[in-house]
């Protein structure tokens, strides 16, 4: 049995660009599926990114659906669980942000 050390596709969270995807090979199918789920390739980053105005829940669904499509054809996928965490809620100046407790959601 051959162990694969590198996934075919990896999803993660970039501090500036939000949810991103990286692929291990220049394979047209990988590109096609990511574009189908609204990721666009950034040549400067060599990553696939979603548009800046993509709502968090839409980004999570895009990752889940693309992952399922990749796995259905036998490709390996890695995803950072932090993708599930909603972005921080902006607060007015001088007002401290609420801190999450274990098992507690900060979403409204």
PDB file of C-alpha atoms in Angstrom:
ATOM      1  CA  UNK A   1       0.000   0.000   0.000  1.00  0.00           C
ATOM      2  CA  UNK A   2       1.334   3.408  -0.984  1.00  0.00           C
ATOM      3  CA  UNK A   3       0.818   6.186   1.554  1.00  0.00           C
ATOM      4  CA  UNK A   4       0.117   9.583   0.082  1.00  0.00           C
ATOM      5  CA  UNK A   5       1.788  12.347   2.065  1.00  0.00           C
ATOM      6  CA  UNK A   6       0.377  15.270   0.125  1.00  0.00           C
ATOM      7  CA  UNK A   7      -3.352  15.716  -0.533  1.00  0.00           C
ATOM      8  CA  UNK A   8      -4.551  16.447  -4.051  1.00  0.00           C
ATOM      9  CA  UNK A   9      -6.408  19.519  -2.765  1.00  0.00           C
ATOM     10  CA  UNK A  10      -6.046  21.451   0.485  1.00  0.00           C
ATOM     11  CA  UNK A  11      -8.449  24.092   1.796  1.00  0.00           C
ATOM     12  CA  UNK A  12      -7.457  26.606   4.431  1.00  0.00           C
ATOM     13  CA  UNK A  13      -7.944  30.109   5.760  1.00  0.00           C
ATOM     14  CA  UNK A  14      -5.620  32.892   4.641  1.00  0.00           C
ATOM     15  CA  UNK A  15      -5.526  35.901   7.013  1.00  0.00           C
ATOM     16  CA  UNK A  16      -5.978  38.386   4.176  1.00  0.00           C
ATOM     17  CA  UNK A  17      -7.853  36.442   1.486  1.00  0.00           C
ATOM     18  CA  UNK A  18     -10.205  34.239   3.528  1.00  0.00           C
ATOM     19  CA  UNK A  19     -10.920  30.689   2.397  1.00  0.00           C
ATOM     20  CA  UNK A  20      -8.369  29.452  -0.145  1.00  0.00           C
ATOM     21  CA  UNK A  21      -7.545  26.215  -1.940  1.00  0.00           C
ATOM     22  CA  UNK A  22      -4.232  24.795  -3.117  1.00  0.00           C
ATOM     23  CA  UNK A  23      -3.748  21.925  -5.529  1.00  0.00           C
ATOM     24  CA  UNK A  24      -0.796  19.553  -5.736  1.00  0.00           C
ATOM     25  CA  UNK A  25      -0.835  18.973  -9.503  1.00  0.00           C
ATOM     26  CA  UNK A  26      -1.684  21.057 -12.516  1.00  0.00           C
ATOM     27  CA  UNK A  27      -4.669  18.879 -13.333  1.00  0.00           C
ATOM     28  CA  UNK A  28      -7.540  20.346 -15.412  1.00  0.00           C
ATOM     29  CA  UNK A  29     -10.186  18.491 -13.369  1.00  0.00           C
ATOM     30  CA  UNK A  30      -9.038  20.131 -10.133  1.00  0.00           C
ATOM     31  CA  UNK A  31      -9.189  23.566 -11.738  1.00  0.00           C
ATOM     32  CA  UNK A  32     -12.594  22.840 -13.279  1.00  0.00           C
ATOM     33  CA  UNK A  33     -14.180  21.763 -10.002  1.00  0.00           C
ATOM     34  CA  UNK A  34     -12.769  24.700  -8.034  1.00  0.00           C
ATOM     35  CA  UNK A  35     -13.990  27.180 -10.651  1.00  0.00           C
ATOM     36  CA  UNK A  36     -17.401  25.482 -10.661  1.00  0.00           C
ATOM     37  CA  UNK A  37     -17.604  26.279  -6.940  1.00  0.00           C
ATOM     38  CA  UNK A  38     -16.619  29.950  -7.499  1.00  0.00           C
ATOM     39  CA  UNK A  39     -12.919  29.762  -6.650  1.00  0.00           C
ATOM     40  CA  UNK A  40     -10.673  31.758  -8.977  1.00  0.00           C
ATOM     41  CA  UNK A  41      -6.969  31.177  -9.457  1.00  0.00           C
ATOM     42  CA  UNK A  42      -4.614  33.888  -8.229  1.00  0.00           C
ATOM     43  CA  UNK A  43      -1.348  33.651 -10.152  1.00  0.00           C
ATOM     44  CA  UNK A  44       0.380  35.938  -7.657  1.00  0.00           C
ATOM     45  CA  UNK A  45      -0.492  33.627  -4.744  1.00  0.00           C
ATOM     46  CA  UNK A  46      -0.646  30.355  -6.696  1.00  0.00           C
ATOM     47  CA  UNK A  47      -3.851  29.680  -4.767  1.00  0.00           C
ATOM     48  CA  UNK A  48      -7.536  29.527  -5.569  1.00  0.00           C
ATOM     49  CA  UNK A  49      -9.534  32.189  -3.719  1.00  0.00           C
ATOM     50  CA  UNK A  50     -13.180  33.126  -3.338  1.00  0.00           C
ATOM     51  CA  UNK A  51     -14.282  36.679  -4.019  1.00  0.00           C
ATOM     52  CA  UNK A  52     -13.984  39.127  -1.117  1.00  0.00           C
ATOM     53  CA  UNK A  53     -17.748  39.490  -0.746  1.00  0.00           C
ATOM     54  CA  UNK A  54     -18.471  35.754  -0.389  1.00  0.00           C
ATOM     55  CA  UNK A  55     -20.570  35.214   2.766  1.00  0.00           C
ATOM     56  CA  UNK A  56     -19.060  32.841   5.316  1.00  0.00           C
ATOM     57  CA  UNK A  57     -21.802  30.220   5.026  1.00  0.00           C
ATOM     58  CA  UNK A  58     -21.432  30.233   1.218  1.00  0.00           C
ATOM     59  CA  UNK A  59     -17.678  29.703   1.540  1.00  0.00           C
ATOM     60  CA  UNK A  60     -18.198  26.743   3.896  1.00  0.00           C
ATOM     61  CA  UNK A  61     -20.698  25.194   1.469  1.00  0.00           C
ATOM     62  CA  UNK A  62     -18.314  25.721  -1.471  1.00  0.00           C
ATOM     63  CA  UNK A  63     -15.552  23.868   0.382  1.00  0.00           C
ATOM     64  CA  UNK A  64     -17.896  21.042   1.386  1.00  0.00           C
ATOM     65  CA  UNK A  65     -19.335  20.574  -2.104  1.00  0.00           C
ATOM     66  CA  UNK A  66     -15.974  20.748  -3.867  1.00  0.00           C
ATOM     67  CA  UNK A  67     -14.477  18.333  -1.304  1.00  0.00           C
ATOM     68  CA  UNK A  68     -17.277  15.863  -1.902  1.00  0.00           C
ATOM     69  CA  UNK A  69     -16.810  16.081  -5.659  1.00  0.00           C
ATOM     70  CA  UNK A  70     -13.069  15.443  -5.319  1.00  0.00           C
ATOM     71  CA  UNK A  71     -13.559  12.542  -2.915  1.00  0.00           C
ATOM     72  CA  UNK A  72     -16.203  10.965  -5.156  1.00  0.00           C
ATOM     73  CA  UNK A  73     -13.535  10.431  -7.835  1.00  0.00           C
ATOM     74  CA  UNK A  74     -10.935   9.136  -5.368  1.00  0.00           C
ATOM     75  CA  UNK A  75      -8.897  12.291  -4.788  1.00  0.00           C
ATOM     76  CA  UNK A  76      -7.586  13.159  -1.342  1.00  0.00           C
ATOM     77  CA  UNK A  77      -8.679  16.392   0.329  1.00  0.00           C
ATOM     78  CA  UNK A  78      -7.397  18.171   3.418  1.00  0.00           C
ATOM     79  CA  UNK A  79      -9.354  20.997   5.033  1.00  0.00           C
ATOM     80  CA  UNK A  80      -8.408  23.201   7.948  1.00  0.00           C
ATOM     81  CA  UNK A  81     -11.238  23.005  10.516  1.00  0.00           C
ATOM     82  CA  UNK A  82     -10.904  26.771  11.094  1.00  0.00           C
ATOM     83  CA  UNK A  83     -12.853  27.213   7.852  1.00  0.00           C
ATOM     84  CA  UNK A  84     -15.956  26.508   9.946  1.00  0.00           C
ATOM     85  CA  UNK A  85     -15.309  29.401  12.335  1.00  0.00           C
ATOM     86  CA  UNK A  86     -17.230  32.543  11.415  1.00  0.00           C
ATOM     87  CA  UNK A  87     -15.211  35.729  11.003  1.00  0.00           C
ATOM     88  CA  UNK A  88     -15.091  38.059  13.994  1.00  0.00           C
ATOM     89  CA  UNK A  89     -18.010  40.436  14.361  1.00  0.00           C
ATOM     90  CA  UNK A  90     -16.825  44.047  14.037  1.00  0.00           C
ATOM     91  CA  UNK A  91     -17.274  46.131  17.177  1.00  0.00           C
ATOM     92  CA  UNK A  92     -17.370  49.908  17.605  1.00  0.00           C
ATOM     93  CA  UNK A  93     -14.153  51.560  18.754  1.00  0.00           C
ATOM     94  CA  UNK A  94     -13.570  51.110  22.456  1.00  0.00           C
ATOM     95  CA  UNK A  95     -15.971  48.171  22.803  1.00  0.00           C
ATOM     96  CA  UNK A  96     -14.182  44.885  23.511  1.00  0.00           C
ATOM     97  CA  UNK A  97     -15.039  41.920  21.285  1.00  0.00           C
ATOM     98  CA  UNK A  98     -16.904  39.046  22.921  1.00  0.00           C
ATOM     99  CA  UNK A  99     -14.767  36.002  23.572  1.00  0.00           C
ATOM    100  CA  UNK A 100     -16.035  32.528  22.748  1.00  0.00           C
ATOM    101  CA  UNK A 101     -16.198  29.908  25.451  1.00  0.00           C
ATOM    102  CA  UNK A 102     -15.738  26.217  24.640  1.00  0.00           C
ATOM    103  CA  UNK A 103     -18.908  24.944  22.987  1.00  0.00           C
ATOM    104  CA  UNK A 104     -20.330  28.442  22.527  1.00  0.00           C
ATOM    105  CA  UNK A 105     -21.019  30.133  19.219  1.00  0.00           C
ATOM    106  CA  UNK A 106     -20.696  33.885  18.731  1.00  0.00           C
ATOM    107  CA  UNK A 107     -23.015  33.935  15.745  1.00  0.00           C
ATOM    108  CA  UNK A 108     -26.279  35.814  16.281  1.00  0.00           C
TER     109      UNK A 108
END
